[in-house]
Coordinates of C-alpha atoms and ligand atoms in Angstrom, one line a residue:
M13 CA -35.8 29.0 -71.1
R14 CA -36.6 31.1 -74.5
H15 CA -40.0 30.6 -76.5
V16 CA -40.0 27.5 -75.1
D17 CA -42.9 24.6 -76.4
K18 CA -43.5 21.2 -75.4
F19 CA -46.1 18.7 -76.3
Y20 CA -47.4 15.3 -74.8
G21 CA -48.6 13.4 -77.8
D22 CA -50.9 16.6 -79.3
F23 CA -51.2 18.1 -76.1
H24 CA -49.0 21.7 -75.8
V25 CA -47.9 21.2 -72.4
L26 CA -45.7 24.3 -72.2
R27 CA -46.8 27.1 -74.3
D28 CA -44.2 29.4 -75.0
I29 CA -42.2 29.7 -71.8
D30 CA -39.9 32.7 -70.9
L31 CA -37.4 32.5 -68.1
S32 CA -34.3 33.6 -67.4
V33 CA -32.7 32.7 -63.6
A34 CA -29.1 34.5 -63.0
R35 CA -27.0 32.3 -60.9
G36 CA -27.5 32.4 -57.4
E37 CA -31.1 33.3 -57.6
R38 CA -34.0 31.7 -55.9
I39 CA -37.4 31.1 -58.0
V40 CA -40.3 29.6 -56.2
I41 CA -42.9 28.2 -58.6
C42 CA -46.3 28.0 -58.0
G43 CA -49.8 27.0 -59.8
P44 CA -52.7 24.5 -60.2
S45 CA -51.8 20.6 -60.4
G46 CA -51.9 19.9 -64.1
S47 CA -50.0 23.3 -65.1
G48 CA -46.6 22.3 -66.3
K49 CA -44.5 22.7 -63.5
S50 CA -42.9 19.5 -63.0
T51 CA -42.9 19.5 -66.9
L52 CA -40.8 22.7 -67.2
I53 CA -38.0 21.7 -64.8
R54 CA -38.3 18.3 -65.9
C55 CA -37.3 19.9 -69.3
L56 CA -34.4 21.7 -67.6
N57 CA -32.6 18.8 -67.2
Q58 CA -34.0 17.1 -70.3
L59 CA -35.9 14.4 -68.4
E60 CA -38.2 15.6 -70.4
E61 CA -37.5 17.1 -74.4
H62 CA -38.8 20.7 -75.7
Q63 CA -39.9 20.3 -79.0
K64 CA -39.7 24.5 -79.6
G65 CA -37.2 27.1 -78.5
E66 CA -34.2 26.8 -76.4
I67 CA -33.7 26.3 -73.1
V68 CA -29.5 27.3 -72.3
I69 CA -28.5 26.0 -68.7
D70 CA -24.7 28.2 -67.8
G71 CA -24.1 28.3 -71.6
T72 CA -24.3 25.1 -73.1
A73 CA -28.1 25.1 -75.3
V74 CA -29.3 21.2 -74.2
H75 CA -31.7 19.0 -75.8
A76 CA -31.9 15.5 -75.7
R77 CA -29.5 13.9 -78.0
L78 CA -26.7 16.8 -77.1
K79 CA -23.4 15.0 -76.4
G80 CA -22.5 15.9 -72.9
I81 CA -25.8 16.0 -71.6
E82 CA -24.9 13.5 -68.8
D83 CA -22.4 16.2 -68.4
I84 CA -24.9 18.6 -67.5
R85 CA -27.7 16.8 -65.9
R86 CA -24.6 15.7 -63.2
E87 CA -24.4 18.7 -62.4
I88 CA -28.1 19.7 -61.4
G89 CA -29.5 18.1 -58.3
M90 CA -32.8 17.4 -58.3
V91 CA -34.8 16.2 -55.4
F92 CA -38.7 15.0 -55.6
Q93 CA -42.1 14.2 -54.2
S94 CA -41.1 10.7 -53.5
F95 CA -37.7 10.6 -52.1
N96 CA -36.6 7.9 -54.6
L97 CA -33.5 6.8 -52.1
F98 CA -32.0 3.3 -52.7
P99 CA -34.0 0.9 -50.4
H100 CA -31.4 -1.2 -49.8
L101 CA -28.5 1.6 -49.0
T102 CA -27.9 3.4 -46.1
A103 CA -28.2 6.6 -45.9
L104 CA -23.9 7.3 -46.1
E105 CA -24.4 5.1 -49.1
N106 CA -27.0 7.0 -50.8
C107 CA -25.0 9.8 -50.7
M108 CA -21.5 8.0 -51.5
L109 CA -23.3 6.1 -54.4
A110 CA -23.0 8.6 -57.5
P111 CA -19.4 10.9 -56.6
M112 CA -18.4 7.1 -56.6
K113 CA -19.6 5.8 -59.3
V114 CA -20.2 9.0 -61.8
R115 CA -17.6 11.0 -60.6
G116 CA -14.9 8.5 -59.6
I117 CA -14.0 9.7 -56.4
P118 CA -12.3 7.7 -54.2
K119 CA -14.3 6.0 -51.5
A120 CA -12.5 7.7 -48.4
E121 CA -13.2 10.8 -50.2
A122 CA -17.1 9.9 -50.8
E123 CA -17.6 9.3 -47.5
A124 CA -16.1 12.2 -46.3
T125 CA -18.0 14.5 -47.9
A126 CA -21.1 12.6 -47.6
R127 CA -20.8 12.5 -43.7
K128 CA -20.0 16.4 -43.8
I129 CA -23.2 16.6 -45.9
L130 CA -25.0 14.3 -43.9
E131 CA -24.4 17.4 -40.7
R132 CA -25.3 20.3 -42.7
V133 CA -28.2 19.0 -43.5
H134 CA -28.7 17.5 -39.5
I135 CA -28.6 14.3 -39.5
P136 CA -25.5 13.2 -39.2
E137 CA -26.8 10.3 -36.6
Q138 CA -29.1 8.3 -39.3
A139 CA -26.1 7.7 -41.7
H140 CA -26.4 4.3 -40.6
K141 CA -30.0 3.7 -41.3
Y142 CA -31.9 2.9 -44.4
P143 CA -34.1 4.4 -46.0
I144 CA -37.1 2.5 -43.7
Q145 CA -35.5 3.4 -40.8
L146 CA -36.2 7.0 -41.7
S147 CA -38.9 9.3 -41.1
G148 CA -40.4 11.3 -44.0
G149 CA -38.7 14.3 -43.6
Q150 CA -35.3 12.7 -42.7
Q151 CA -35.3 10.5 -45.6
Q152 CA -36.2 13.7 -47.4
R153 CA -33.5 15.7 -46.1
V154 CA -31.3 12.4 -47.3
A155 CA -32.1 13.0 -50.6
I156 CA -31.1 16.4 -50.6
A157 CA -28.0 15.3 -49.6
R158 CA -27.2 12.9 -51.8
S159 CA -27.9 15.8 -54.3
L160 CA -25.5 18.3 -53.1
C161 CA -22.7 16.0 -52.2
M162 CA -22.6 16.1 -56.2
N163 CA -22.1 19.2 -55.9
P164 CA -24.4 20.9 -58.1
K165 CA -24.9 24.2 -59.8
I166 CA -28.0 24.1 -59.7
M167 CA -30.8 22.4 -57.5
L168 CA -34.1 21.3 -58.6
F169 CA -37.1 21.1 -56.1
D170 CA -40.4 19.2 -56.8
E171 CA -43.1 19.5 -54.3
P172 CA -40.8 18.4 -51.9
T173 CA -42.7 18.1 -49.0
S174 CA -46.0 17.6 -50.7
A175 CA -45.7 13.5 -49.6
L176 CA -44.7 14.5 -45.9
D177 CA -46.8 14.4 -43.2
P178 CA -47.5 17.5 -41.7
E179 CA -45.1 18.0 -38.6
M180 CA -41.9 17.2 -40.6
V181 CA -42.8 20.0 -43.3
S182 CA -40.5 22.3 -41.7
E183 CA -37.8 20.0 -41.2
V184 CA -36.9 20.2 -44.6
L185 CA -38.0 23.4 -45.5
D186 CA -35.5 24.7 -43.1
V187 CA -32.8 23.0 -44.9
M188 CA -34.1 24.3 -48.3
V189 CA -33.9 27.9 -46.9
E190 CA -30.2 27.1 -45.5
L191 CA -29.3 26.3 -49.0
A192 CA -31.2 29.5 -49.9
E193 CA -28.9 30.8 -47.7
S194 CA -25.6 29.4 -48.6
G195 CA -26.4 31.2 -52.2
M196 CA -27.1 28.1 -54.5
T197 CA -28.9 28.4 -57.5
M198 CA -32.6 26.9 -57.3
L199 CA -36.1 26.4 -58.9
C200 CA -38.5 25.5 -56.4
V201 CA -41.9 23.7 -57.1
T202 CA -43.9 24.0 -53.8
H203 CA -46.6 25.8 -52.6
E204 CA -45.2 26.0 -49.0
M205 CA -45.9 29.9 -49.7
G206 CA -43.8 31.2 -46.3
F207 CA -40.7 29.2 -48.0
A208 CA -41.9 31.6 -51.1
R209 CA -41.8 35.0 -49.1
K210 CA -38.3 33.9 -47.0
V211 CA -35.8 33.1 -49.8
A212 CA -37.8 33.2 -53.0
D213 CA -36.2 36.4 -55.6
R214 CA -38.9 35.8 -57.9
V215 CA -42.8 33.6 -57.5
I216 CA -43.5 32.4 -60.7
F217 CA -47.7 31.5 -61.4
M218 CA -47.9 28.6 -63.8
D219 CA -51.6 27.9 -65.3
A220 CA -52.4 25.3 -68.4
G221 CA -48.7 25.2 -69.7
E222 CA -48.2 28.8 -69.7
I223 CA -46.2 31.2 -67.3
V224 CA -49.0 33.5 -66.2
E225 CA -47.1 36.4 -63.9
V226 CA -43.9 36.5 -62.0
A227 CA -42.8 38.6 -59.0
P228 CA -41.2 39.5 -56.2
P229 CA -43.0 37.5 -53.2
E230 CA -44.2 40.5 -51.7
R231 CA -45.7 41.7 -55.2
F232 CA -47.1 38.5 -56.1
F233 CA -48.5 38.1 -52.4
T234 CA -50.0 41.7 -51.8
A235 CA -50.5 42.8 -55.4
P236 CA -51.4 39.5 -57.9
Q237 CA -51.5 41.8 -61.1
N238 CA -53.7 38.2 -62.9
E239 CA -57.0 37.7 -62.0
R240 CA -56.6 33.6 -62.2
T241 CA -53.2 34.2 -59.8
R242 CA -55.4 35.8 -57.7
K243 CA -58.2 33.2 -57.9
F244 CA -55.3 30.7 -56.8
L245 CA -54.2 32.7 -53.8
G246 CA -57.4 32.8 -52.6
Q247 CA -57.7 29.1 -52.8
I248 CA -54.0 27.7 -50.9
L249 CA -54.1 30.7 -48.8
Ligands
LIG17 P1 -48.3 20.3 -62.5 O1 -46.9 19.0 -61.7 O2 -48.1 21.1 -62.5 O3 -48.8 19.7 -61.3 P2 -47.2 18.6 -65.0 O4 -46.0 19.1 -65.6 O5 -47.0 16.6 -64.1 O6 -47.9 19.4 -63.9 O7 -48.4 18.0 -66.4 C1 -49.3 19.1 -67.2 C2 -49.7 18.1 -67.7 O8 -49.3 17.0 -68.7 C3 -51.2 17.7 -67.4 O9 -52.0 17.6 -67.3 C4 -50.5 16.2 -67.0 O10 -51.1 15.3 -67.1 C5 -50.0 15.8 -68.6 N1 -48.4 14.1 -68.6 C6 -47.4 15.0 -67.6 N2 -46.6 14.3 -68.6 C7 -46.7 13.6 -68.9 C8 -46.7 12.5 -70.2 N3 -45.9 11.6 -69.4 N4 -47.8 12.4 -71.1 C9 -48.5 12.9 -71.2 N5 -49.6 13.6 -70.4 C10 -48.8 13.8 -69.5
LIG18 MG1 -46.3 18.4 -60.6

């Protein structure tokens, strides 16, 4: 992202965002509610349009009217706070749908991949259950698996654990840690600072639409430079 600005009407929601993420890098984004974290990651796959500056994904400058934006979107997995599974499909079917419909992968192959990835997120035994029959943590692991079945180049997470009961947070974070260790490029909006310490290459603090501070976790937590970062950390740690 180079000098990216975004407005919702008159409201200046992202201000001069400059951020380069290397392949395989793990970025954690934190900051107060309303600071623009969701908007930033939604601009990456153009679920939201930016008005100024440039967003380049793997060599392609993206904007909403770009021919082929769908091709780029399908390389970018996204996991939200609310799991957004299809309620009328089983866990397995949720994972098979996009590879079959969007990528045209034959059913048997889509199923084999889906089973392998449900195993990878440690819920192979839940394959035939519907979302309503699963715990929140299990549903979120299905949502992660569903994204991974598209073999994305980048994974975006927007507060993936904040709707979960506390005892389910770690089962989702464990899967995210394993994904990070596998070398996936990840941008994660989260306030789970243990996760940030464990896997982030850099932690980004946003406030009022700006990137206020960027630092490796060690420095971010022990010696934050900005007063706003210090205040925020004081509130959440
Ligand atoms: P965060 O994820 O950090 O909580 P958001 O990116 O969701 O912040 O929102 C940033 C600001 O933009 C907030 O003030 C929010 O109310 C506003 N906002 C978000 N989405 C819209 C929208 N679709 N239209 C107008 N304002 C919005
Ligand atoms: Mg948000």
